[in-house]
CSV table of C-alpha atoms in Angstrom, one decimal:
chain,number,residue,atom,x,y,z
A,1,MET,CA,0.0,0.0,0.0
A,2,ASN,CA,1.3,3.5,-0.8
A,3,CYS,CA,2.6,5.5,2.1
A,4,GLY,CA,0.8,8.8,1.2
A,5,SER,CA,-0.5,10.5,4.3
A,6,CYS,CA,-4.0,11.0,2.9
A,7,LEU,CA,-4.4,7.5,1.7
A,8,HIS,CA,-3.1,6.2,5.0
A,9,ALA,CA,-5.5,8.4,7.0
A,10,GLN,CA,-8.4,7.3,4.8
A,11,SER,CA,-7.6,3.7,5.4
A,12,LEU,CA,-7.4,4.2,9.2
A,13,ALA,CA,-10.5,6.2,9.3
A,14,ALA,CA,-12.4,3.7,7.3
A,15,ALA,CA,-11.4,0.8,9.5
A,16,SER,CA,-12.2,2.9,12.6
A,17,ARG,CA,-15.8,3.6,11.5
A,18,LEU,CA,-16.5,0.0,10.6
A,19,LYS,CA,-15.1,-1.2,13.9
A,20,VAL,CA,-17.9,0.6,15.8
A,21,HIS,CA,-20.4,-1.8,14.4
A,22,ASP,CA,-18.2,-4.9,14.4
A,23,PHE,CA,-17.0,-5.1,10.8
A,24,ALA,CA,-13.4,-4.2,11.6
A,25,VAL,CA,-10.8,-5.3,9.0
A,26,ALA,CA,-7.8,-3.0,9.0
A,27,SER,CA,-6.2,-4.1,5.8
A,28,LEU,CA,-8.0,-7.0,4.1
A,29,PRO,CA,-5.4,-7.8,1.5
A,30,ARG,CA,-2.8,-8.3,4.3
A,31,LEU,CA,-4.8,-11.1,5.9
A,32,PRO,CA,-4.0,-14.7,5.2
A,33,SER,CA,-5.5,-15.8,1.9
A,34,SER,CA,-7.6,-18.4,3.6
A,35,CYS,CA,-9.1,-15.8,6.0
A,36,THR,CA,-12.1,-14.6,4.1
A,37,SER,CA,-15.1,-15.6,6.2
A,38,LEU,CA,-17.0,-13.0,8.2
A,39,GLN,CA,-16.5,-15.1,11.3
A,40,CYS,CA,-12.8,-15.2,11.0
A,41,LEU,CA,-12.4,-11.5,10.0
A,42,ASP,CA,-14.7,-10.5,12.9
A,43,THR,CA,-12.6,-12.2,15.6
A,44,LYS,CA,-8.9,-12.7,16.1
A,45,HIS,CA,-7.7,-11.1,12.9
A,46,ALA,CA,-9.6,-7.9,13.7
A,47,ARG,CA,-8.8,-7.5,17.4
A,48,GLY,CA,-6.0,-5.1,17.0
A,49,ILE,CA,-4.0,-3.2,14.4
A,50,ARG,CA,-0.6,-1.5,14.1
A,51,ALA,CA,0.3,1.3,11.8
A,52,CYS,CA,3.9,1.3,10.6
A,53,ARG,CA,5.4,3.4,7.8
A,54,GLY,CA,2.1,3.6,6.0
A,55,THR,CA,1.2,-0.1,6.2
A,56,VAL,CA,-1.7,-1.3,8.3
A,57,THR,CA,-1.2,-4.8,9.5
A,58,CYS,CA,-3.6,-7.0,11.4
A,59,GLU,CA,-2.3,-8.6,14.6
A,60,ALA,CA,-3.2,-8.9,18.3
A,61,SER,CA,-2.8,-5.7,20.2
A,62,VAL,CA,-3.8,-4.0,23.4
A,63,TYR,CA,-5.6,-1.2,21.6
A,64,GLU,CA,-8.1,-0.8,18.8
A,65,PHE,CA,-8.9,1.9,16.4
A,66,ASP,CA,-11.6,3.2,18.7
A,67,ASP,CA,-8.8,4.2,21.1
A,68,LEU,CA,-6.9,6.3,18.5
A,69,ASP,CA,-7.5,10.0,18.0
A,70,LEU,CA,-7.7,10.2,14.3
A,71,ASP,CA,-9.2,13.1,12.3
A,72,GLU,CA,-11.1,12.0,9.2
A,73,PRO,CA,-9.9,13.8,6.1
A,74,GLU,CA,-12.2,16.0,4.1
A,75,ILE,CA,-13.3,14.1,1.0
A,76,ASP,CA,-15.4,14.9,-2.1
A,77,ASN,CA,-18.8,13.2,-2.3
A,78,GLU,CA,-17.5,10.7,-4.9
A,79,LEU,CA,-20.6,8.5,-4.9
A,80,GLU,CA,-23.0,11.3,-5.9
A,81,SER,CA,-20.5,12.6,-8.4
A,82,TYR,CA,-20.3,9.2,-10.1
A,83,GLN,CA,-24.1,8.9,-10.0
A,84,ALA,CA,-24.6,12.4,-11.5
A,85,GLN,CA,-22.2,11.4,-14.3
A,86,LEU,CA,-24.6,8.5,-15.1
A,87,GLY,CA,-27.6,10.9,-15.3
A,88,ALA,CA,-29.0,10.6,-11.8
A,89,THR,CA,-31.8,12.8,-10.7
A,90,PHE,CA,-31.7,13.2,-6.9
A,91,ASP,CA,-34.3,13.9,-4.3
A,92,GLY,CA,-33.8,16.3,-1.4
A,93,ASP,CA,-31.8,13.7,0.6
A,94,LEU,CA,-29.4,13.1,-2.4
A,95,VAL,CA,-31.0,9.7,-3.1
A,96,PRO,CA,-31.0,8.9,-6.8
A,97,VAL,CA,-34.6,8.7,-7.9
A,98,THR,CA,-33.9,7.9,-11.6
A,99,PHE,CA,-31.1,7.6,-14.1
A,100,GLY,CA,-33.5,8.2,-16.9
A,101,ASN,CA,-33.4,4.5,-17.7
A,102,ASP,CA,-36.2,3.0,-15.7
A,103,GLU,CA,-37.3,0.6,-18.4
A,104,GLU,CA,-33.7,-0.6,-19.0
A,105,ALA,CA,-33.1,-1.1,-15.3
A,106,LEU,CA,-36.2,-3.1,-14.8
A,107,GLN,CA,-35.3,-5.3,-17.8
A,108,ALA,CA,-31.8,-5.7,-16.4
A,109,LEU,CA,-33.3,-7.4,-13.4
A,110,GLN,CA,-34.6,-10.1,-15.7
A,111,ASP,CA,-31.8,-10.4,-18.2
A,112,SER,CA,-28.5,-9.2,-16.6
A,113,SER,CA,-27.9,-7.1,-13.4
A,114,ALA,CA,-28.9,-3.8,-11.9
A,115,VAL,CA,-27.5,-1.9,-9.0
A,116,ALA,CA,-29.6,0.4,-6.8
A,117,ASP,CA,-28.3,2.8,-4.1
A,118,LEU,CA,-30.3,1.9,-0.9
A,119,SER,CA,-28.1,3.8,1.5
A,120,HIS,CA,-31.3,5.6,2.8
A,121,TRP,CA,-32.5,2.3,4.2
A,122,ASP,CA,-31.9,2.2,8.0
A,123,ARG,CA,-29.3,-0.1,9.5
A,124,LEU,CA,-29.3,-1.1,13.2
A,125,HIS,CA,-26.5,-3.0,14.9
A,126,VAL,CA,-27.4,-5.3,17.8
A,127,SER,CA,-24.5,-6.3,20.0
A,128,GLY,CA,-23.9,-7.9,23.4
A,129,LYS,CA,-23.6,-11.6,24.3
A,130,ASP,CA,-27.4,-11.8,24.7
A,131,ARG,CA,-28.2,-10.4,21.3
A,132,LEU,CA,-29.5,-13.6,19.6
A,133,THR,CA,-31.5,-14.6,22.6
A,134,PHE,CA,-33.1,-11.1,22.6
A,135,LEU,CA,-33.9,-11.2,18.9
A,136,HIS,CA,-35.2,-14.7,19.3
A,137,GLY,CA,-37.8,-13.5,21.7
A,138,GLN,CA,-38.7,-10.3,19.9
A,139,SER,CA,-39.1,-11.5,16.3
A,140,THR,CA,-40.5,-14.4,14.4
A,141,TYR,CA,-37.4,-16.2,13.1
A,142,ASP,CA,-35.6,-19.0,15.0
A,143,CYS,CA,-32.5,-17.0,15.9
A,144,ALA,CA,-31.2,-19.5,18.4
A,145,LYS,CA,-29.8,-21.7,15.7
A,146,LEU,CA,-27.9,-19.0,13.8
A,147,ARG,CA,-24.2,-18.9,13.4
A,148,PRO,CA,-21.8,-16.1,12.2
A,149,GLY,CA,-21.8,-15.7,8.5
A,150,MET,CA,-25.5,-16.3,8.1
A,151,THR,CA,-28.2,-14.0,6.8
A,152,PHE,CA,-32.0,-14.3,7.4
A,153,ASP,CA,-35.3,-12.4,7.3
A,154,THR,CA,-37.3,-11.9,10.4
A,155,VAL,CA,-40.5,-10.0,11.3
A,156,PHE,CA,-40.9,-7.8,14.3
A,157,VAL,CA,-44.5,-7.9,15.5
A,158,THR,CA,-46.7,-6.6,18.3
A,159,ALA,CA,-47.9,-8.8,21.2
A,160,GLN,CA,-50.9,-9.5,19.1
A,161,GLY,CA,-48.8,-10.8,16.2
A,162,ARG,CA,-49.3,-7.7,14.0
A,163,CYS,CA,-46.6,-6.5,11.7
A,164,LEU,CA,-44.1,-3.8,12.6
A,165,GLU,CA,-41.2,-4.4,10.2
A,166,LEU,CA,-39.5,-7.0,8.0
A,167,ALA,CA,-35.8,-7.0,8.7
A,168,LYS,CA,-32.9,-8.5,6.8
A,169,CYS,CA,-30.3,-9.6,9.3
A,170,LEU,CA,-26.6,-10.3,8.9
A,171,VAL,CA,-25.0,-12.3,11.6
A,172,GLN,CA,-21.3,-12.1,12.6
A,173,GLY,CA,-19.2,-12.9,15.6
A,174,GLY,CA,-19.8,-9.8,17.7
A,175,GLY,CA,-23.2,-8.6,16.5
A,176,VAL,CA,-26.2,-8.6,14.1
A,177,LEU,CA,-26.7,-5.9,11.5
A,178,MET,CA,-30.4,-5.4,10.7
A,179,ILE,CA,-31.5,-3.7,7.5
A,180,VAL,CA,-34.9,-2.1,7.8
A,181,SER,CA,-37.1,0.3,5.8
A,182,PRO,CA,-36.2,3.9,5.4
A,183,GLY,CA,-37.2,6.0,8.4
A,184,THR,CA,-38.1,3.1,10.6
A,185,GLY,CA,-34.9,2.4,12.4
A,186,ALA,CA,-35.2,5.0,15.3
A,187,THR,CA,-38.8,3.9,16.1
A,188,LEU,CA,-37.9,0.2,16.0
A,189,ALA,CA,-34.8,0.7,18.1
A,190,ALA,CA,-36.8,2.7,20.7
A,191,ARG,CA,-39.4,0.0,20.9
A,192,LEU,CA,-36.8,-2.8,21.3
A,193,ASN,CA,-34.9,-0.9,23.9
A,194,LYS,CA,-38.1,-1.0,26.1
A,195,TYR,CA,-37.8,-4.8,26.2
A,196,ILE,CA,-34.2,-5.0,27.2
A,197,LEU,CA,-34.4,-6.2,30.8
A,198,TYR,CA,-32.0,-5.4,33.7
A,199,GLY,CA,-29.0,-7.8,33.3
A,200,ASP,CA,-29.5,-8.3,29.6
A,201,GLU,CA,-26.3,-7.6,27.7
A,202,VAL,CA,-27.8,-6.1,24.6
A,203,SER,CA,-27.1,-2.8,22.9
A,204,ILE,CA,-28.8,-1.3,19.8
A,205,ALA,CA,-27.1,1.4,17.7
A,206,ASP,CA,-28.2,3.1,14.5
A,207,VAL,CA,-25.2,2.9,12.1
A,208,THR,CA,-26.9,4.1,9.0
A,209,ALA,CA,-24.8,7.2,8.6
A,210,ASN,CA,-21.5,5.3,8.8
A,211,THR,CA,-21.9,3.2,5.7
A,212,LYS,CA,-23.4,3.0,2.2
A,213,MET,CA,-25.5,0.2,0.9
A,214,PHE,CA,-26.2,-1.1,-2.6
A,215,SER,CA,-28.6,-3.7,-3.9
A,216,LEU,CA,-27.1,-5.7,-6.8
A,217,ALA,CA,-29.8,-7.8,-8.4
A,218,GLY,CA,-30.4,-9.9,-11.5
A,219,PRO,CA,-29.2,-13.2,-13.0
A,220,GLU,CA,-25.7,-11.8,-13.8
A,221,SER,CA,-25.1,-10.4,-10.4
A,222,ALA,CA,-22.7,-13.1,-9.3
A,223,SER,CA,-20.7,-12.6,-12.5
A,224,VAL,CA,-20.4,-8.8,-11.7
A,225,LEU,CA,-18.9,-9.6,-8.2
A,226,GLU,CA,-16.6,-12.2,-9.7
A,227,GLY,CA,-15.4,-9.5,-12.1
A,228,LEU,CA,-14.3,-7.6,-9.0
A,229,GLY,CA,-12.4,-10.6,-7.9
A,230,ALA,CA,-14.9,-11.6,-5.2
A,231,PRO,CA,-16.7,-14.9,-5.2
A,232,ALA,CA,-20.4,-14.3,-4.6
A,233,PRO,CA,-21.7,-15.5,-1.2
A,234,ALA,CA,-23.7,-18.7,-1.1
A,235,PRO,CA,-27.5,-18.6,-0.4
A,236,HIS,CA,-28.2,-17.3,3.2
A,237,GLN,CA,-24.5,-16.5,3.7
A,238,VAL,CA,-22.4,-13.4,4.3
A,239,SER,CA,-18.8,-12.8,3.3
A,240,LEU,CA,-16.3,-10.0,2.9
A,241,MET,CA,-14.1,-8.7,0.1
A,242,GLY,CA,-11.3,-6.2,0.2
A,243,PHE,CA,-11.9,-3.1,-1.9
A,244,GLN,CA,-10.0,0.2,-1.8
A,245,ASN,CA,-8.3,-0.8,1.4
A,246,SER,CA,-11.7,-1.3,3.1
A,247,PRO,CA,-13.9,-4.3,3.7
A,248,VAL,CA,-17.1,-4.6,1.8
A,249,ILE,CA,-19.8,-6.8,3.3
A,250,MET,CA,-21.6,-9.0,0.9
A,251,ALA,CA,-24.8,-10.8,1.8
A,252,ALA,CA,-26.9,-13.1,-0.3
A,253,GLY,CA,-30.2,-11.5,-1.3
A,254,GLY,CA,-30.7,-8.1,-2.8
A,255,GLY,CA,-34.0,-7.3,-1.2
A,256,LEU,CA,-36.1,-9.0,-3.8
A,257,SER,CA,-37.0,-12.6,-4.5
A,258,GLY,CA,-34.7,-13.1,-7.5
A,259,PRO,CA,-30.9,-13.6,-7.5
A,260,GLY,CA,-29.0,-10.7,-5.9
A,261,TYR,CA,-26.7,-9.4,-3.2
A,262,THR,CA,-26.6,-6.7,-0.6
A,263,LEU,CA,-23.3,-4.8,-0.5
A,264,ILE,CA,-22.4,-2.6,2.5
A,265,ALA,CA,-19.2,-0.4,2.2
A,266,ASP,CA,-17.5,2.3,4.1
A,267,GLU,CA,-18.5,5.7,2.7
A,268,LEU,CA,-14.9,6.4,1.6
A,269,ALA,CA,-14.9,3.4,-0.7
A,270,ALA,CA,-18.6,3.5,-1.8
A,271,GLY,CA,-18.0,5.8,-4.8
A,272,GLU,CA,-15.4,3.6,-6.4
A,273,LEU,CA,-17.4,0.5,-5.6
A,274,TRP,CA,-20.4,2.0,-7.4
A,275,ARG,CA,-18.3,3.0,-10.4
A,276,SER,CA,-16.7,-0.5,-10.6
A,277,LEU,CA,-20.0,-2.3,-10.4
A,278,THR,CA,-21.4,-0.2,-13.3
A,279,ILE,CA,-18.2,-0.7,-15.3
A,280,LYS,CA,-18.6,-4.4,-14.9
A,281,GLY,CA,-22.1,-4.2,-16.4
A,282,ALA,CA,-24.6,-3.5,-13.7
A,283,VAL,CA,-27.2,-1.0,-14.9
A,284,PRO,CA,-27.8,1.8,-12.5
A,285,MET,CA,-31.3,1.9,-11.0
A,286,GLY,CA,-33.0,4.7,-9.2
A,287,THR,CA,-35.5,4.4,-6.4
A,288,ALA,CA,-38.5,4.9,-8.8
A,289,ALA,CA,-37.5,1.8,-10.7
A,290,TRP,CA,-36.7,-0.1,-7.5
A,291,GLU,CA,-40.2,0.7,-6.2
A,292,ALA,CA,-41.7,-0.6,-9.4
A,293,ALA,CA,-39.6,-3.8,-9.0
A,294,ARG,CA,-40.7,-4.1,-5.4
A,295,VAL,CA,-44.4,-4.0,-6.3
A,296,LEU,CA,-43.8,-6.4,-9.2
A,297,ASP,CA,-42.1,-8.8,-6.9
A,298,GLY,CA,-44.7,-8.4,-4.1
A,299,ARG,CA,-42.2,-7.4,-1.4
A,300,PRO,CA,-44.2,-5.9,1.5
A,301,MET,CA,-43.0,-2.5,2.9
A,302,ALA,CA,-43.4,-1.0,6.4
A,303,GLY,CA,-46.2,1.5,6.5
A,304,LYS,CA,-47.8,0.1,3.4
A,305,GLU,CA,-48.3,-3.7,3.6
A,306,LEU,CA,-46.7,-4.1,7.0
A,307,THR,CA,-48.9,-2.4,9.5
A,308,GLU,CA,-50.6,-3.3,12.8
A,309,GLN,CA,-53.7,-4.3,10.9
A,310,HIS,CA,-51.9,-7.3,9.3
A,311,LEU,CA,-50.3,-10.5,10.3
A,312,PRO,CA,-47.0,-11.8,8.8
A,313,LEU,CA,-49.0,-14.9,7.6
A,314,GLU,CA,-51.3,-12.6,5.7
A,315,ALA,CA,-48.4,-10.8,4.2
A,316,GLY,CA,-47.0,-14.1,2.7
A,317,LEU,CA,-43.9,-14.1,5.1
A,318,TYR,CA,-44.1,-17.8,6.1
A,319,HIS,CA,-40.4,-18.1,5.3
A,320,ALA,CA,-39.6,-15.6,8.1
A,321,VAL,CA,-41.8,-17.2,10.8
A,322,SER,CA,-41.2,-20.1,13.1
A,323,LEU,CA,-44.0,-21.6,15.2
A,324,ASN,CA,-41.9,-24.3,17.0
A,325,LYS,CA,-39.1,-22.3,18.5
A,326,GLY,CA,-40.8,-21.6,21.8
A,327,CYS,CA,-42.5,-18.5,23.2
A,328,TYR,CA,-41.9,-15.1,21.6
A,329,MET,CA,-43.7,-11.9,21.0
A,330,GLY,CA,-46.9,-12.6,19.1
A,331,GLN,CA,-46.3,-16.3,18.9
A,332,GLU,CA,-49.6,-17.4,20.5
A,333,THR,CA,-51.7,-15.5,18.0
A,334,LEU,CA,-49.7,-16.7,15.0
A,335,ALA,CA,-49.9,-20.3,16.1
A,336,LYS,CA,-53.6,-20.1,16.7
A,337,VAL,CA,-54.3,-18.6,13.3
A,338,HIS,CA,-52.3,-21.3,11.6
A,339,LYS,CA,-53.8,-24.2,13.6
A,340,LEU,CA,-57.3,-23.0,12.8
A,341,ASN,CA,-56.5,-22.2,9.2
A,342,ALA,CA,-57.9,-18.8,10.0
A,343,VAL,CA,-56.0,-16.5,7.7
A,344,LYS,CA,-58.7,-14.1,6.5
A,345,GLN,CA,-56.8,-12.1,3.9
A,346,GLN,CA,-53.7,-12.4,1.8
A,347,LEU,CA,-51.3,-10.0,0.1
A,348,HIS,CA,-51.4,-10.3,-3.7
A,349,GLY,CA,-50.5,-8.4,-6.8
A,350,LEU,CA,-53.0,-6.3,-8.7
A,351,LEU,CA,-53.1,-5.6,-12.5
A,352,LEU,CA,-54.9,-2.2,-12.7
A,353,ASP,CA,-56.7,-0.5,-15.6
A,354,GLY,CA,-55.7,2.9,-14.3
A,355,ASP,CA,-54.3,4.8,-11.3
A,356,VAL,CA,-55.8,4.0,-7.9
A,357,ALA,CA,-55.1,5.7,-4.6
A,358,PRO,CA,-53.6,3.4,-1.9
A,359,GLY,CA,-56.1,2.7,0.7
A,360,SER,CA,-58.9,2.3,-1.8
A,361,PRO,CA,-61.3,-0.6,-1.1
A,362,LEU,CA,-61.2,-3.6,-3.4
A,363,LEU,CA,-64.8,-4.4,-4.3
A,364,ALA,CA,-66.4,-7.6,-5.6
A,365,GLU,CA,-69.6,-6.1,-7.1
A,366,SER,CA,-70.7,-3.9,-4.2
A,367,GLU,CA,-69.1,-5.9,-1.4
A,368,LYS,CA,-65.7,-5.1,0.1
A,369,ALA,CA,-63.2,-7.8,-0.7
A,370,GLY,CA,-59.9,-6.1,0.4
A,371,THR,CA,-57.8,-3.0,0.3
A,372,VAL,CA,-55.2,-1.5,-2.1
A,373,THR,CA,-51.8,-0.9,-0.3
A,374,SER,CA,-49.3,0.2,-3.0
A,375,VAL,CA,-49.7,1.4,-6.6
A,376,THR,CA,-47.0,2.3,-9.1
A,377,GLN,CA,-46.8,2.9,-12.9
A,378,LEU,CA,-44.4,1.0,-15.1
A,379,PRO,CA,-42.4,2.7,-17.9
A,380,ASP,CA,-44.9,1.4,-20.5
A,381,GLY,CA,-47.7,3.2,-18.7
A,382,THR,CA,-49.2,0.1,-17.0
A,383,HIS,CA,-50.4,0.5,-13.5
A,384,ILE,CA,-49.8,-2.3,-11.0
A,385,GLY,CA,-50.3,-2.6,-7.3
A,386,LEU,CA,-50.4,-4.7,-4.2
A,387,GLY,CA,-53.4,-5.3,-1.9
A,388,TYR,CA,-54.8,-7.5,0.7
A,389,VAL,CA,-57.7,-9.7,-0.6
A,390,ARG,CA,-60.2,-11.6,1.5
A,391,CYS,CA,-59.4,-15.3,1.1
A,392,ARG,CA,-62.0,-16.8,3.5
A,393,ALA,CA,-65.7,-17.2,2.9
A,394,ASN,CA,-68.2,-19.1,4.9
A,395,GLY,CA,-65.4,-20.5,7.1
A,396,VAL,CA,-63.4,-21.9,4.2
A,397,GLN,CA,-60.2,-20.8,2.5
A,398,ILE,CA,-60.8,-19.9,-1.1
A,399,PRO,CA,-58.4,-19.2,-4.0
A,400,VAL,CA,-58.3,-15.6,-5.0
A,401,GLU,CA,-55.8,-15.5,-7.9
A,402,GLY,CA,-57.5,-14.4,-11.1
A,403,LEU,CA,-60.4,-12.7,-9.3
A,404,GLN,CA,-61.8,-9.6,-11.1
A,405,LEU,CA,-62.4,-6.8,-8.7
A,406,THR,CA,-62.7,-3.0,-8.9
A,407,ALA,CA,-61.0,-0.2,-6.9
A,408,GLY,CA,-61.9,3.4,-7.3
A,409,GLY,CA,-63.9,2.6,-10.3
A,410,VAL,CA,-60.9,0.9,-12.0
A,411,LYS,CA,-60.7,-2.8,-12.8
A,412,ALA,CA,-58.3,-4.8,-10.7
A,413,GLN,CA,-57.2,-8.4,-11.4
A,414,VAL,CA,-55.7,-10.4,-8.6
A,415,VAL,CA,-52.3,-12.0,-9.5
A,416,SER,CA,-49.6,-13.9,-7.7
A,417,ARG,CA,-46.3,-12.4,-6.8
A,418,PRO,CA,-43.0,-14.3,-6.4
A,419,PHE,CA,-41.8,-12.8,-3.1
A,420,ALA,CA,-44.8,-14.3,-1.1
A,421,SER,CA,-44.4,-17.6,0.7
A,422,TRP,CA,-47.6,-19.4,1.8
A,423,HIS,CA,-46.1,-22.5,3.5
A,424,PHE,CA,-43.5,-22.9,6.3
A,425,PRO,CA,-40.0,-24.1,5.1
A,426,GLU,CA,-39.4,-27.8,5.2
A,427,GLY,CA,-37.8,-29.0,8.4
A,428,GLN,CA,-39.7,-26.8,10.8
A,429,GLY,CA,-42.0,-29.7,11.7
A,430,VAL,CA,-45.1,-27.5,11.5
A,431,GLN,CA,-48.2,-29.4,10.4
A,432,GLU,CA,-50.4,-27.9,7.8
A,433,PRO,CA,-54.0,-27.5,8.8
A,434,PRO,CA,-56.3,-30.0,7.2
A,435,PRO,CA,-57.9,-28.6,4.0
A,436,GLN,CA,-61.6,-27.8,4.1
A,437,SER,CA,-63.8,-28.7,1.1
A,438,ALA,CA,-67.1,-27.4,0.1
A,439,GLY,CA,-68.6,-30.8,0.9
A,440,ASP,CA,-67.2,-30.6,4.4
A,441,LEU,CA,-68.8,-27.2,4.8
A,442,LYS,CA,-72.2,-28.4,3.5
A,443,ASP,CA,-72.2,-31.4,5.8
A,444,ARG,CA,-71.3,-29.1,8.7
A,445,ALA,CA,-73.9,-26.6,7.8
A,446,LEU,CA,-76.6,-29.3,7.5
A,447,ALA,CA,-75.6,-30.8,10.9
A,448,ALA,CA,-75.6,-27.3,12.5
A,449,LYS,CA,-79.0,-26.6,11.0
A,450,ALA,CA,-80.4,-30.0,12.3
A,451,SER,CA,-78.9,-29.4,15.7
A,452,LYS,CA,-80.4,-25.9,15.8
A,453,GLU,CA,-83.8,-27.2,14.8
A,454,ALA,CA,-83.6,-29.9,17.5
A,455,ASP,CA,-82.7,-27.4,20.1
A,456,LYS,CA,-85.5,-25.2,19.0
A,457,ALA,CA,-88.0,-28.1,19.2
A,458,ALA,CA,-86.7,-29.1,22.7
A,459,ALA,CA,-87.0,-25.6,23.9
A,460,SER,CA,-90.6,-25.4,22.6
A,461,ALA,CA,-91.5,-28.6,24.3
A,462,ALA,CA,-90.0,-27.5,27.6
A,463,LYS,CA,-92.0,-24.3,27.4
A,464,GLU,CA,-95.2,-26.2,26.8
A,465,GLU,CA,-94.5,-28.5,29.7
A,466,ARG,CA,-93.9,-25.5,32.0
A,467,LEU,CA,-97.1,-23.9,30.9
A,468,ARG,CA,-99.0,-27.2,31.5
A,469,VAL,CA,-97.6,-27.5,35.0
A,470,MET,CA,-98.4,-23.9,35.8
A,471,GLN,CA,-102.0,-24.4,34.5
A,472,GLU,CA,-102.5,-27.5,36.7
A,473,ARG,CA,-101.2,-25.6,39.8
A,474,LEU,CA,-103.6,-22.7,39.0
A,475,GLU,CA,-106.6,-25.0,38.7
A,476,ALA,CA,-105.7,-26.7,41.9
A,477,TRP,CA,-105.4,-23.4,43.8
A,478,GLN,CA,-108.8,-22.2,42.4
A,479,ALA,CA,-110.4,-25.4,43.5
A,480,SER,CA,-109.1,-25.0,47.0
A,481,GLN,CA,-110.4,-21.5,47.2
A,482,ALA,CA,-113.9,-22.5,46.2
A,483,LYS,CA,-114.3,-24.9,49.2
């Protein structure tokens, strides 16, 4: 590594910031070639560093970067500069809304690869030796079985099992990094902090401002990473690569159901990382196109599909829910709903004949059949949406795909979306509730009717008997008075 003071200071500052949330790797290229896993890099090889003549080496030490008094150098905002060169239009928070290529970007998700800047999504770091036990009791996934280097989805719910947020979690030796929807991190952290009991060794920190995050998605995403010299992580796994003298966290899954990866980098290296990804063929994607991709995929969003009016089972998040891991927040409600096969509504896609306001009721003729939650317009002018549709009638689950409904006077056809999962993963040992057929329902209805008529007849007979007895007593009293 060159010994220039600026480059040296940038490398030290980068490692210092990442150390705060447990992804400390001082100089990744200097590590043993076999040391590439998140678990290894998070433990003994990242415990201490030594700066010597411009070279940062990784070895055991009595101090860490957090103990050093290093001023961060002033740097240009390279990421936004590179994005502007590619035609980005930014919102007020400097989030790229579009690159003027929304149709190309959406097509790249199907044919090649696209990269979206999701740095505005919130990131919380949960640390302390009780972190997994704590998350195990506060969310729906079976966190007790997790090991460093794994990634998973979990749902935070209320005590009644209602949705608060869907989080993508990255596990490493000293903490768990949780990725949540934009603007939800502070609220979620405040809520979780209320459940940290005295004696619990758990700490929650918002680390959004310290890093940048990209979603690399599409069938050629792995090839793009390999072009940077980094093998793509396996499904449900997290790994690290060295880039610009900084570690880049790579997690399988880019936020949508298709092939993809989440990349988290120090802000000093983020600009060059973005530039390198696009040079290797990833099509830049703005948030407008990403929102269209989200709705096409059926990925629920906090504040839209994930609210306290909905259960994770209704949102199609079976893959993120465990019913046999023991007691946790909302578990009793979710187990009861599953056992009774009592899911009343399901989240599905909508093909719309025009624009519809979210919140509009879905109607089957004049009867309410659901609610629209998200609507977006594709580059070709087509309107699509997401919405909860009633899937239970007369006590029986009914198929809803293909239903023709209306919303706001606009035709709405119910369609499936790939993100949704309607069955628990194999290996959980959760029994599916027995299916109910129309014949079962008819028999039950006839039996209930017969039972009701029998009860009515018995009640009528009992009433007549009481009247008879009362009449006899009255006649007997009248006879005694006449003597």
